[in-house]
């Protein structure tokens, strides 16, 4: 489990002579095992924030990950290696090939019997499940989820949100989910961080006041989600 | 399905037609120009077998193949390294740009002539000049392959903490391999044409020399027989490279069919 501390974190992209700020003094503190949803309008820099946390991009400001975690990342699109079967895609991220663990996770995410299929031979939803299994398989200390259900149809996305809750009960990871779906944030997270339009700054940080397991049909969850939208609109 | 229908539908049927048409054109030319000026396939083959029995053909083809493979290996080795670097580093690419442009634009015969004048009529000059002729093509092809690497897959490997060797083997090579095999085929083809030319200009052995020799004797059977021998040898080598290329590009085919 990992503690995440961000203080005055900023990021700019330089294109030619122009400097475009993307993140502006973003800060939060996340205790080990907590689930944070980062909610903001499209293109506000949410993915950049995750990439910084994953060590893919440089930044200004302070970022502390204690202890240094193994990072699991579920990308917006599955990002599987097309020349490897699903089981070999999963085994690829392990330090040593452990097919028992790979098959165990394939079973957990409902892909039992599909291990020898290539990514193009299964649906996008199944590929995304494999992407989730790949991230959880390494027993991450920090799990980053970048709009993992945005490329799926709503029915599949709904099913995977419910299943994600179950899978995460078997993981001790600190989780950061980037989304622009307020209901998804309210359903899955312990806390929600609201970001403004680009350059993103923190508008508010809220506790989600509902015990688990949660139901997507609960009216208070919908009310809370509507409240998130209102605050986002007011803050822009 | 009738046997005839099966044969006609087979891809080998059209390949066979393609090869048969070459023989037919050759036969037609031979009967039109006469056997002295254009010997037919059978006469050429008979001459080739005679050269083989005399013990001349194999050593001469062997020498040429040796030169071709040496220039090819050098060009592929150096070209892969420089092309990869150029694809990854814009600064290095800019540094290389002038040389590559010069190498691509220069008439291909020029490095051979210059090398013979500067280094003398020797093996080094022949192989080095052909290496220099094909090198820019290899660099450009490999650079394009490296540019086409999918950065998101490299990011994924980085996030999951994969080391450089694993990334090279599992992520980079499968994407680069179709480019490398394709380049290898083109390079081999260019190498042998240039080596034969270099032999013709300034060596005393090899297929190019034999062609020059029979040219002076005005013996068309000899010219065609040695041309045919090296072509057959390189068709076989190319078939091996083609197998590699097909194997390397299999995953793209599978994806495209999905």
Short mmCIF file of C-alpha atoms in Angstrom, two decimals:
data_model
loop_
_atom_site.label_atom_id
_atom_site.label_comp_id
_atom_site.label_asym_id
_atom_site.label_seq_id
_atom_site.Cartn_x
_atom_site.Cartn_y
_atom_site.Cartn_z
CA UNK A 1 0.00 0.00 0.00
CA UNK A 2 1.25 3.41 -0.91
CA UNK A 3 0.82 6.89 0.43
CA UNK A 4 0.57 9.53 -2.28
CA UNK A 5 1.45 13.17 -1.51
CA UNK A 6 1.30 15.88 -4.13
CA UNK A 7 2.17 19.47 -3.37
CA UNK A 8 1.95 22.37 -5.84
CA UNK A 9 2.45 20.05 -8.78
CA UNK A 10 2.54 21.86 -12.13
CA UNK A 11 3.16 20.79 -15.66
CA UNK A 12 3.56 22.69 -18.93
CA UNK A 13 4.12 21.55 -22.48
CA UNK A 14 6.40 23.59 -24.68
CA UNK A 15 5.44 23.76 -28.36
CA UNK A 16 7.83 25.88 -30.37
CA UNK A 17 8.21 29.14 -28.49
CA UNK A 18 4.89 28.76 -26.72
CA UNK A 19 4.52 27.27 -23.23
CA UNK A 20 1.12 25.76 -22.49
CA UNK A 21 0.36 25.09 -18.81
CA UNK A 22 -1.65 21.91 -18.24
CA UNK A 23 -1.61 21.45 -14.47
CA UNK A 24 -1.42 24.37 -12.05
CA UNK A 25 -0.32 23.74 -8.48
CA UNK A 26 -2.35 20.56 -8.02
CA UNK A 27 -2.10 19.03 -4.56
CA UNK A 28 -3.66 16.22 -2.53
CA UNK A 29 -2.71 13.58 -0.02
CA UNK A 30 -3.94 10.04 -0.30
CA UNK A 31 -3.61 7.54 2.54
CA UNK A 32 -2.57 3.93 1.80
CA UNK A 33 -5.45 1.85 0.42
CA UNK A 34 -7.67 4.83 -0.35
CA UNK A 35 -9.53 5.21 -3.63
CA UNK A 36 -9.45 8.67 -5.20
CA UNK A 37 -11.47 9.63 -8.25
CA UNK A 38 -10.20 12.62 -10.25
CA UNK A 39 -13.07 14.28 -12.01
CA UNK A 40 -12.81 17.05 -14.54
CA UNK A 41 -13.80 18.11 -18.03
CA UNK A 42 -12.28 16.40 -21.07
CA UNK A 43 -8.78 17.58 -21.93
CA UNK A 44 -8.15 19.24 -18.58
CA UNK A 45 -4.97 17.27 -17.85
CA UNK A 46 -6.27 14.28 -15.90
CA UNK A 47 -4.30 11.76 -17.97
CA UNK A 48 -1.19 13.93 -17.67
CA UNK A 49 -1.59 13.74 -13.89
CA UNK A 50 -1.70 9.92 -14.04
CA UNK A 51 1.29 9.82 -16.39
CA UNK A 52 3.26 11.91 -13.90
CA UNK A 53 2.30 9.52 -11.10
CA UNK A 54 3.37 6.59 -13.31
CA UNK A 55 6.76 8.21 -13.89
CA UNK A 56 6.14 8.80 -17.59
CA UNK A 57 6.38 12.59 -17.54
CA UNK A 58 8.42 15.21 -15.74
CA UNK A 59 6.85 17.96 -13.60
CA UNK A 60 7.46 20.88 -11.29
CA UNK A 61 6.51 20.65 -7.62
CA UNK A 62 6.57 17.88 -5.07
CA UNK A 63 5.46 14.29 -5.49
CA UNK A 64 6.04 11.63 -2.86
CA UNK A 65 5.09 7.98 -3.22
CA UNK A 66 5.84 6.15 0.03
CA UNK A 67 7.04 3.44 -0.09
CA UNK A 68 8.08 3.42 -3.77
CA UNK A 69 5.26 1.36 -5.27
CA UNK A 70 4.85 -1.17 -8.00
CA UNK A 71 2.52 0.72 -10.34
CA UNK A 72 -0.38 -0.94 -12.14
CA UNK A 73 -1.90 1.14 -14.93
CA UNK A 74 -5.15 0.52 -16.78
CA UNK A 75 -5.10 2.74 -19.84
CA UNK A 76 -8.06 4.23 -21.71
CA UNK A 77 -7.48 1.65 -24.43
CA UNK A 78 -6.28 -1.89 -23.60
CA UNK A 79 -2.67 -1.45 -24.87
CA UNK A 80 -2.10 -5.17 -25.21
CA UNK A 81 0.76 -6.43 -27.38
CA UNK A 82 -1.08 -7.64 -30.52
CA UNK A 83 1.52 -10.32 -31.30
CA UNK A 84 1.12 -12.05 -27.91
CA UNK A 85 -1.82 -14.12 -26.68
CA UNK A 86 -3.81 -12.79 -23.72
CA UNK A 87 -2.01 -15.09 -21.29
CA UNK A 88 1.40 -14.07 -22.60
CA UNK A 89 0.38 -10.41 -22.42
CA UNK A 90 -0.34 -10.91 -18.74
CA UNK A 91 2.82 -12.95 -18.15
CA UNK A 92 4.86 -10.17 -19.83
CA UNK A 93 4.43 -7.81 -16.87
CA UNK A 94 5.56 -10.36 -14.27
CA UNK A 95 9.21 -10.41 -13.24
CA UNK A 96 9.16 -14.22 -13.68
CA UNK A 97 6.56 -16.07 -15.76
CA UNK A 98 3.97 -17.56 -13.40
CA UNK A 99 1.23 -19.09 -15.51
CA UNK A 100 -0.76 -20.28 -12.48
CA UNK A 101 -1.17 -16.67 -11.36
CA UNK A 102 -1.92 -15.57 -14.90
CA UNK A 103 -4.70 -18.16 -15.29
CA UNK A 104 -6.05 -17.34 -11.86
CA UNK A 105 -6.46 -13.68 -12.88
CA UNK A 106 -7.86 -14.56 -16.28
CA UNK A 107 -10.51 -16.58 -14.43
CA UNK A 108 -11.23 -13.74 -12.00
CA UNK A 109 -11.89 -11.28 -14.82
CA UNK A 110 -14.07 -13.76 -16.71
CA UNK A 111 -11.56 -14.69 -19.39
CA UNK A 112 -11.09 -18.34 -18.47
CA UNK A 113 -10.53 -20.30 -21.67
CA UNK A 114 -9.43 -17.22 -23.62
CA UNK A 115 -5.77 -17.27 -22.58
CA UNK A 116 -4.57 -18.52 -25.97
CA UNK A 117 -6.59 -16.00 -27.95
CA UNK A 118 -4.88 -13.02 -29.52
CA UNK A 119 -6.22 -9.55 -28.58
CA UNK A 120 -7.89 -9.05 -31.99
CA UNK A 121 -9.81 -12.32 -31.54
CA UNK A 122 -11.76 -11.01 -28.53
CA UNK A 123 -14.02 -8.00 -28.03
CA UNK A 124 -12.76 -4.60 -26.81
CA UNK A 125 -14.52 -5.26 -23.49
CA UNK A 126 -12.60 -8.51 -23.08
CA UNK A 127 -9.36 -6.79 -24.03
CA UNK A 128 -10.04 -4.17 -21.38
CA UNK A 129 -10.68 -6.93 -18.81
CA UNK A 130 -7.29 -8.37 -19.74
CA UNK A 131 -5.84 -4.87 -19.25
CA UNK A 132 -7.37 -4.72 -15.75
CA UNK A 133 -6.09 -8.23 -14.96
CA UNK A 134 -2.61 -7.23 -16.16
CA UNK A 135 -2.58 -4.25 -13.78
CA UNK A 136 -3.87 -6.21 -10.78
CA UNK A 137 -1.72 -9.27 -11.44
CA UNK A 138 1.46 -7.54 -10.31
CA UNK A 139 -0.16 -6.78 -6.91
CA UNK A 140 0.35 -3.04 -7.35
CA UNK A 141 0.93 -0.67 -4.48
CA UNK A 142 -0.55 2.09 -6.62
CA UNK A 143 -3.21 1.38 -9.21
CA UNK A 144 -3.89 4.03 -11.85
CA UNK A 145 -7.11 3.82 -13.85
CA UNK A 146 -7.43 6.17 -16.82
CA UNK A 147 -11.09 6.24 -17.87
CA UNK A 148 -10.89 2.46 -18.17
CA UNK A 149 -14.51 2.03 -19.25
CA UNK A 150 -14.87 4.98 -21.61
CA UNK A 151 -14.36 2.89 -24.75
CA UNK A 152 -17.01 0.34 -23.73
CA UNK A 153 -20.74 0.32 -24.28
CA UNK A 154 -22.68 1.40 -21.19
CA UNK A 155 -23.94 -2.10 -20.36
CA UNK A 156 -20.46 -3.61 -20.35
CA UNK A 157 -19.04 -0.57 -18.55
CA UNK A 158 -21.68 -0.92 -15.80
CA UNK A 159 -20.88 -4.59 -15.38
CA UNK A 160 -17.15 -3.89 -15.20
CA UNK A 161 -17.60 -1.12 -12.61
CA UNK A 162 -19.42 -3.58 -10.35
CA UNK A 163 -16.78 -6.23 -10.96
CA UNK A 164 -13.95 -3.75 -10.37
CA UNK A 165 -15.28 -3.18 -6.87
CA UNK A 166 -15.05 -6.93 -6.22
CA UNK A 167 -11.58 -7.24 -7.72
CA UNK A 168 -10.33 -4.34 -5.63
CA UNK A 169 -11.45 -6.01 -2.41
CA UNK A 170 -8.78 -8.60 -3.20
CA UNK A 171 -6.15 -5.91 -3.72
CA UNK A 172 -4.44 -3.69 -1.18
CA UNK A 173 -3.63 -1.00 -3.73
CA UNK A 174 -4.08 2.72 -3.36
CA UNK A 175 -6.21 3.61 -6.36
CA UNK A 176 -6.49 6.74 -8.48
CA UNK A 177 -9.25 6.74 -11.07
CA UNK A 178 -9.47 9.42 -13.72
CA UNK A 179 -12.95 9.86 -15.11
CA UNK A 180 -15.40 12.40 -16.48
CA UNK A 181 -18.33 10.33 -15.25
CA UNK A 182 -19.51 11.70 -11.86
CA UNK A 183 -21.64 8.64 -11.10
CA UNK A 184 -18.66 6.37 -11.66
CA UNK A 185 -16.63 8.53 -9.28
CA UNK A 186 -19.35 8.46 -6.63
CA UNK A 187 -19.87 4.72 -7.00
CA UNK A 188 -16.24 3.63 -6.81
CA UNK A 189 -14.22 6.18 -4.85
CA UNK A 190 -13.62 7.11 -1.21
CA UNK A 191 -12.79 10.67 -2.22
CA UNK A 192 -13.32 12.82 -5.29
CA UNK A 193 -10.95 15.50 -6.53
CA UNK A 194 -12.60 18.06 -8.80
CA UNK A 195 -10.38 19.72 -11.40
CA UNK A 196 -11.06 22.87 -13.41
CA UNK A 197 -10.64 23.30 -17.15
CA UNK A 198 -7.07 23.41 -18.48
CA UNK A 199 -4.78 24.50 -16.93
CA UNK A 200 -6.23 22.23 -14.27
CA UNK A 201 -6.32 23.39 -10.66
CA UNK A 202 -8.09 21.75 -7.73
CA UNK A 203 -11.65 23.05 -7.35
CA UNK A 204 -12.60 20.88 -4.39
CA UNK A 205 -11.81 17.63 -2.64
CA UNK A 206 -14.79 15.72 -1.26
CA UNK A 207 -15.37 12.58 0.81
CA UNK A 208 -17.90 10.14 -0.64
CA UNK A 209 -20.15 9.61 2.38
CA UNK A 210 -21.60 6.18 1.50
CA UNK A 211 -20.68 2.84 3.01
CA UNK A 212 -19.71 -0.09 0.79
CA UNK A 213 -21.02 -2.06 -0.99
CA UNK A 214 -22.79 0.68 -2.91
CA UNK A 215 -25.63 0.37 -5.32
CA UNK A 216 -25.78 2.23 -8.60
CA UNK A 217 -29.54 2.53 -8.15
CA UNK A 218 -29.30 4.35 -4.79
CA UNK A 219 -30.95 7.82 -5.17
CA UNK A 220 -28.46 9.44 -2.76
CA UNK A 221 -25.58 8.30 -5.00
CA UNK A 222 -27.26 10.03 -7.99
CA UNK A 223 -27.87 13.16 -5.89
CA UNK A 224 -24.21 13.18 -4.85
CA UNK A 225 -23.15 12.77 -8.50
CA UNK A 226 -25.42 15.67 -9.53
CA UNK A 227 -23.82 17.72 -6.77
CA UNK A 228 -20.38 16.96 -8.24
CA UNK A 229 -21.53 18.18 -11.66
CA UNK A 230 -22.93 21.38 -10.11
CA UNK A 231 -19.68 22.10 -8.31
CA UNK A 232 -17.72 21.44 -11.47
CA UNK A 233 -19.92 23.85 -13.44
CA UNK A 234 -19.69 26.52 -10.74
CA UNK A 235 -15.92 26.21 -10.59
CA UNK A 236 -15.18 26.62 -14.31
CA UNK B 1 -15.05 -29.34 -56.97
CA UNK B 2 -13.36 -30.66 -60.10
CA UNK B 3 -9.57 -31.10 -60.19
CA UNK B 4 -9.25 -28.48 -62.94
CA UNK B 5 -11.18 -25.93 -60.86
CA UNK B 6 -8.93 -26.65 -57.85
CA UNK B 7 -5.80 -26.14 -59.96
CA UNK B 8 -7.06 -22.87 -61.43
CA UNK B 9 -8.00 -21.53 -57.99
CA UNK B 10 -4.57 -22.36 -56.53
CA UNK B 11 -2.15 -19.39 -56.17
CA UNK B 12 0.57 -21.66 -57.59
CA UNK B 13 -1.30 -21.78 -60.89
CA UNK B 14 -0.75 -18.07 -61.51
CA UNK B 15 2.84 -18.25 -60.28
CA UNK B 16 3.46 -21.09 -62.74
CA UNK B 17 1.91 -19.01 -65.52
CA UNK B 18 4.20 -16.10 -64.59
CA UNK B 19 7.36 -18.26 -64.81
CA UNK B 20 6.16 -20.03 -67.95
CA UNK B 21 5.60 -16.66 -69.64
CA UNK B 22 9.26 -15.73 -68.98
CA UNK B 23 10.39 -18.93 -70.70
CA UNK B 24 8.00 -18.28 -73.58
CA UNK B 25 9.28 -14.73 -74.13
CA UNK B 26 12.86 -16.03 -73.94
CA UNK B 27 12.06 -18.74 -76.53
CA UNK B 28 10.33 -16.21 -78.78
CA UNK B 29 13.30 -13.82 -78.59
CA UNK B 30 15.69 -16.68 -79.30
CA UNK B 31 13.83 -17.80 -82.40
CA UNK B 32 13.48 -14.20 -83.59
CA UNK B 33 17.10 -13.08 -83.03
CA UNK B 34 18.71 -16.46 -83.67
CA UNK B 35 20.62 -18.81 -81.33
CA UNK B 36 23.95 -17.00 -81.81
CA UNK B 37 22.60 -13.66 -80.61
CA UNK B 38 20.06 -15.00 -78.12
CA UNK B 39 20.52 -18.65 -77.15
CA UNK B 40 17.36 -20.36 -75.89
CA UNK B 41 16.80 -21.73 -72.37
CA UNK B 42 17.93 -25.25 -73.29
CA UNK B 43 21.21 -24.13 -74.89
CA UNK B 44 21.93 -21.83 -71.95
CA UNK B 45 21.20 -24.63 -69.50
CA UNK B 46 23.49 -27.01 -71.42
CA UNK B 47 26.29 -24.42 -71.30
CA UNK B 48 25.70 -23.93 -67.57
CA UNK B 49 25.94 -27.69 -66.91
CA UNK B 50 29.16 -27.82 -68.98
CA UNK B 51 30.67 -25.04 -66.86
CA UNK B 52 29.60 -26.92 -63.76
CA UNK B 53 31.27 -30.13 -64.99
CA UNK B 54 34.45 -28.19 -65.85
CA UNK B 55 34.56 -27.10 -62.20
CA UNK B 56 34.44 -23.38 -63.07
CA UNK B 57 30.88 -22.39 -62.26
CA UNK B 58 30.66 -23.16 -58.54
CA UNK B 59 33.92 -21.42 -57.48
CA UNK B 60 32.98 -18.32 -59.51
CA UNK B 61 29.44 -18.19 -58.10
CA UNK B 62 30.89 -18.88 -54.64
CA UNK B 63 33.30 -15.92 -54.85
CA UNK B 64 30.48 -13.60 -55.92
CA UNK B 65 28.19 -14.86 -53.16
CA UNK B 66 30.95 -14.34 -50.63
CA UNK B 67 31.34 -10.70 -51.70
CA UNK B 68 27.58 -10.16 -51.80
CA UNK B 69 27.09 -11.59 -48.31
CA UNK B 70 29.99 -9.58 -46.88
CA UNK B 71 28.69 -6.27 -48.27
CA UNK B 72 25.14 -7.24 -47.25
CA UNK B 73 26.12 -8.14 -43.66
CA UNK B 74 28.14 -4.94 -43.27
CA UNK B 75 25.35 -2.76 -44.69
CA UNK B 76 22.68 -4.43 -42.54
CA UNK B 77 24.78 -4.27 -39.37
CA UNK B 78 25.86 -0.64 -39.70
CA UNK B 79 22.57 0.45 -41.31
CA UNK B 80 20.48 -1.09 -38.52
CA UNK B 81 22.50 0.67 -35.83
CA UNK B 82 22.54 4.06 -37.59
CA UNK B 83 18.90 3.80 -38.73
CA UNK B 84 17.74 2.89 -35.23
CA UNK B 85 19.65 5.79 -33.73
CA UNK B 86 18.37 8.19 -36.38
CA UNK B 87 14.80 7.06 -35.72
CA UNK B 88 15.15 7.70 -31.99
CA UNK B 89 17.18 10.91 -32.02
CA UNK B 90 16.11 13.85 -34.20
CA UNK B 91 19.51 15.49 -33.65
CA UNK B 92 21.40 12.46 -34.91
CA UNK B 93 19.01 12.24 -37.85
CA UNK B 94 19.73 15.88 -38.72
CA UNK B 95 23.44 15.15 -38.45
CA UNK B 96 23.07 12.21 -40.81
CA UNK B 97 20.70 13.94 -43.22
CA UNK B 98 23.34 15.36 -45.59
CA UNK B 99 25.18 12.04 -45.89
CA UNK B 100 22.01 10.07 -46.50
CA UNK B 101 20.79 12.56 -49.12
CA UNK B 102 24.18 12.40 -50.85
CA UNK B 103 24.23 8.59 -50.70
CA UNK B 104 20.76 8.30 -52.19
CA UNK B 105 21.33 10.86 -54.94
CA UNK B 106 24.78 9.82 -56.12
CA UNK B 107 24.94 7.66 -59.29
CA UNK B 108 25.47 4.12 -58.02
CA UNK B 109 28.42 3.40 -60.27
CA UNK B 110 30.41 6.34 -58.88
CA UNK B 111 31.53 4.83 -55.52
CA UNK B 112 32.76 1.71 -57.34
CA UNK B 113 34.88 3.72 -59.79
CA UNK B 114 36.16 6.06 -57.05
CA UNK B 115 37.04 3.12 -54.76
CA UNK B 116 38.96 1.36 -57.58
CA UNK B 117 40.91 4.55 -58.33
CA UNK B 118 41.68 5.34 -54.68
CA UNK B 119 42.15 1.83 -53.21
CA UNK B 120 43.16 -0.10 -56.31
CA UNK B 121 41.50 -3.02 -58.05
CA UNK B 122 41.09 -5.23 -55.00
CA UNK B 123 38.53 -7.00 -52.78
CA UNK B 124 38.37 -4.19 -50.25
CA UNK B 125 37.46 -1.63 -52.91
CA UNK B 126 34.74 -3.84 -54.40
CA UNK B 127 33.05 -4.75 -51.10
CA UNK B 128 33.49 -1.33 -49.49
CA UNK B 129 32.02 0.54 -52.45
CA UNK B 130 28.96 -1.71 -52.61
CA UNK B 131 28.53 -1.39 -48.83
CA UNK B 132 28.54 2.41 -49.23
CA UNK B 133 26.06 2.25 -52.12
CA UNK B 134 23.42 0.26 -50.19
CA UNK B 135 23.98 1.75 -46.72
CA UNK B 136 21.76 4.88 -47.14
CA UNK B 137 18.82 2.73 -48.26
CA UNK B 138 19.14 0.54 -45.15
CA UNK B 139 19.39 3.59 -42.88
CA UNK B 140 16.27 5.19 -44.36
CA UNK B 141 14.18 2.01 -44.21
CA UNK B 142 15.15 1.19 -40.63
CA UNK B 143 14.65 4.81 -39.53
CA UNK B 144 11.10 4.72 -40.91
CA UNK B 145 10.47 1.46 -39.04
CA UNK B 146 11.70 2.97 -35.78
CA UNK B 147 9.52 6.05 -36.33
CA UNK B 148 6.51 3.80 -36.76
CA UNK B 149 7.04 2.16 -33.34
CA UNK B 150 3.92 2.52 -31.21
CA UNK B 151 4.90 4.88 -28.34
CA UNK B 152 1.93 3.81 -26.21
CA UNK B 153 3.23 0.24 -26.05
CA UNK B 154 6.66 1.53 -25.03
CA UNK B 155 4.97 3.61 -22.29
CA UNK B 156 3.10 0.53 -21.11
CA UNK B 157 6.35 -1.43 -20.84
CA UNK B 158 7.97 1.43 -18.96
CA UNK B 159 5.11 1.64 -16.44
CA UNK B 160 5.31 -2.07 -15.76
CA UNK B 161 9.05 -1.76 -15.17
CA UNK B 162 10.31 -3.86 -18.05
CA UNK B 163 14.06 -3.79 -18.71
CA UNK B 164 15.63 -2.72 -22.01
CA UNK B 165 16.29 -6.29 -23.18
CA UNK B 166 12.69 -7.40 -22.61
CA UNK B 167 11.37 -4.24 -24.27
CA UNK B 168 13.69 -4.82 -27.24
CA UNK B 169 12.62 -8.46 -27.63
CA UNK B 170 8.91 -8.33 -26.82
CA UNK B 171 7.91 -4.79 -27.83
CA UNK B 172 10.35 -3.28 -30.33
CA UNK B 173 11.48 -6.26 -32.41
CA UNK B 174 7.99 -7.54 -33.37
CA UNK B 175 7.14 -4.08 -34.72
CA UNK B 176 10.49 -3.54 -36.39
CA UNK B 177 10.99 -7.03 -37.82
CA UNK B 178 8.77 -6.61 -40.92
CA UNK B 179 10.76 -3.46 -41.84
CA UNK B 180 14.09 -5.19 -41.22
CA UNK B 181 13.20 -8.28 -43.27
CA UNK B 182 11.83 -6.12 -46.09
CA UNK B 183 14.99 -4.01 -46.02
CA UNK B 184 17.14 -7.16 -46.00
CA UNK B 185 15.45 -8.41 -49.19
CA UNK B 186 15.86 -5.08 -50.98
CA UNK B 187 19.47 -4.77 -49.77
CA UNK B 188 20.42 -8.27 -50.88
CA UNK B 189 18.97 -7.63 -54.31
CA UNK B 190 20.84 -4.35 -54.66
CA UNK B 191 24.08 -5.84 -53.27
CA UNK B 192 24.30 -8.62 -55.82
CA UNK B 193 23.57 -6.34 -58.74
CA UNK B 194 26.26 -3.92 -57.61
CA UNK B 195 28.81 -6.64 -56.80
CA UNK B 196 28.42 -8.20 -60.24
CA UNK B 197 28.93 -4.75 -61.69
CA UNK B 198 32.03 -4.15 -59.52
CA UNK B 199 33.44 -7.52 -60.64
CA UNK B 200 32.76 -6.65 -64.24
CA UNK B 201 34.67 -3.38 -63.87
CA UNK B 202 37.67 -4.43 -61.86
CA UNK B 203 37.98 -8.00 -60.58
CA UNK B 204 39.53 -11.14 -62.01
CA UNK B 205 37.08 -13.58 -60.48
CA UNK B 206 33.37 -13.93 -59.85
CA UNK B 207 30.26 -13.97 -61.99
CA UNK B 208 30.74 -10.37 -63.13
CA UNK B 209 34.24 -11.20 -64.37
CA UNK B 210 32.94 -14.29 -66.21
CA UNK B 211 30.25 -12.18 -67.87
CA UNK B 212 32.88 -9.65 -68.94
CA UNK B 213 35.06 -12.50 -70.23
CA UNK B 214 32.31 -14.05 -72.35
CA UNK B 215 31.30 -10.56 -73.53
CA UNK B 216 34.78 -10.15 -74.99
CA UNK B 217 34.47 -13.59 -76.61
CA UNK B 218 31.00 -12.62 -77.86
CA UNK B 219 29.67 -15.83 -76.31
CA UNK B 220 26.07 -15.11 -75.35
CA UNK B 221 25.59 -18.61 -73.89
CA UNK B 222 28.28 -17.85 -71.30
CA UNK B 223 26.82 -14.43 -70.46
CA UNK B 224 23.33 -15.82 -69.97
CA UNK B 225 24.52 -18.98 -68.16
CA UNK B 226 26.42 -17.04 -65.48
CA UNK B 227 23.59 -14.51 -65.19
CA UNK B 228 21.16 -17.38 -64.72
CA UNK B 229 23.39 -19.14 -62.16
CA UNK B 230 23.73 -16.14 -59.84
CA UNK B 231 20.06 -15.27 -60.29
CA UNK B 232 19.04 -18.79 -59.21
CA UNK B 233 21.38 -18.66 -56.20
CA UNK B 234 19.96 -15.32 -55.09
CA UNK B 235 16.36 -16.35 -55.71
CA UNK B 236 17.00 -19.15 -53.20
CA UNK B 237 18.54 -16.73 -50.68
CA UNK B 238 15.65 -14.32 -51.21
CA UNK B 239 13.16 -17.13 -50.61
CA UNK B 240 14.78 -17.68 -47.20
CA UNK B 241 14.49 -13.98 -46.39
CA UNK B 242 10.88 -14.00 -47.61
CA UNK B 243 10.10 -16.82 -45.16
CA UNK B 244 11.53 -14.69 -42.37
CA UNK B 245 9.57 -11.64 -43.55
CA UNK B 246 6.31 -13.60 -43.67
CA UNK B 247 6.92 -15.01 -40.22
CA UNK B 248 7.74 -11.57 -38.80
CA UNK B 249 4.65 -9.98 -40.35
CA UNK B 250 2.24 -12.77 -39.39
CA UNK B 251 0.71 -10.86 -36.47
CA UNK B 252 -0.10 -7.89 -38.74
CA UNK B 253 -1.88 -10.24 -41.13
CA UNK B 254 -3.86 -11.79 -38.29
CA UNK B 255 -4.87 -8.33 -37.07
CA UNK B 256 -5.85 -7.16 -40.53
CA UNK B 257 -8.07 -10.20 -41.01
CA UNK B 258 -9.89 -9.61 -37.72
#
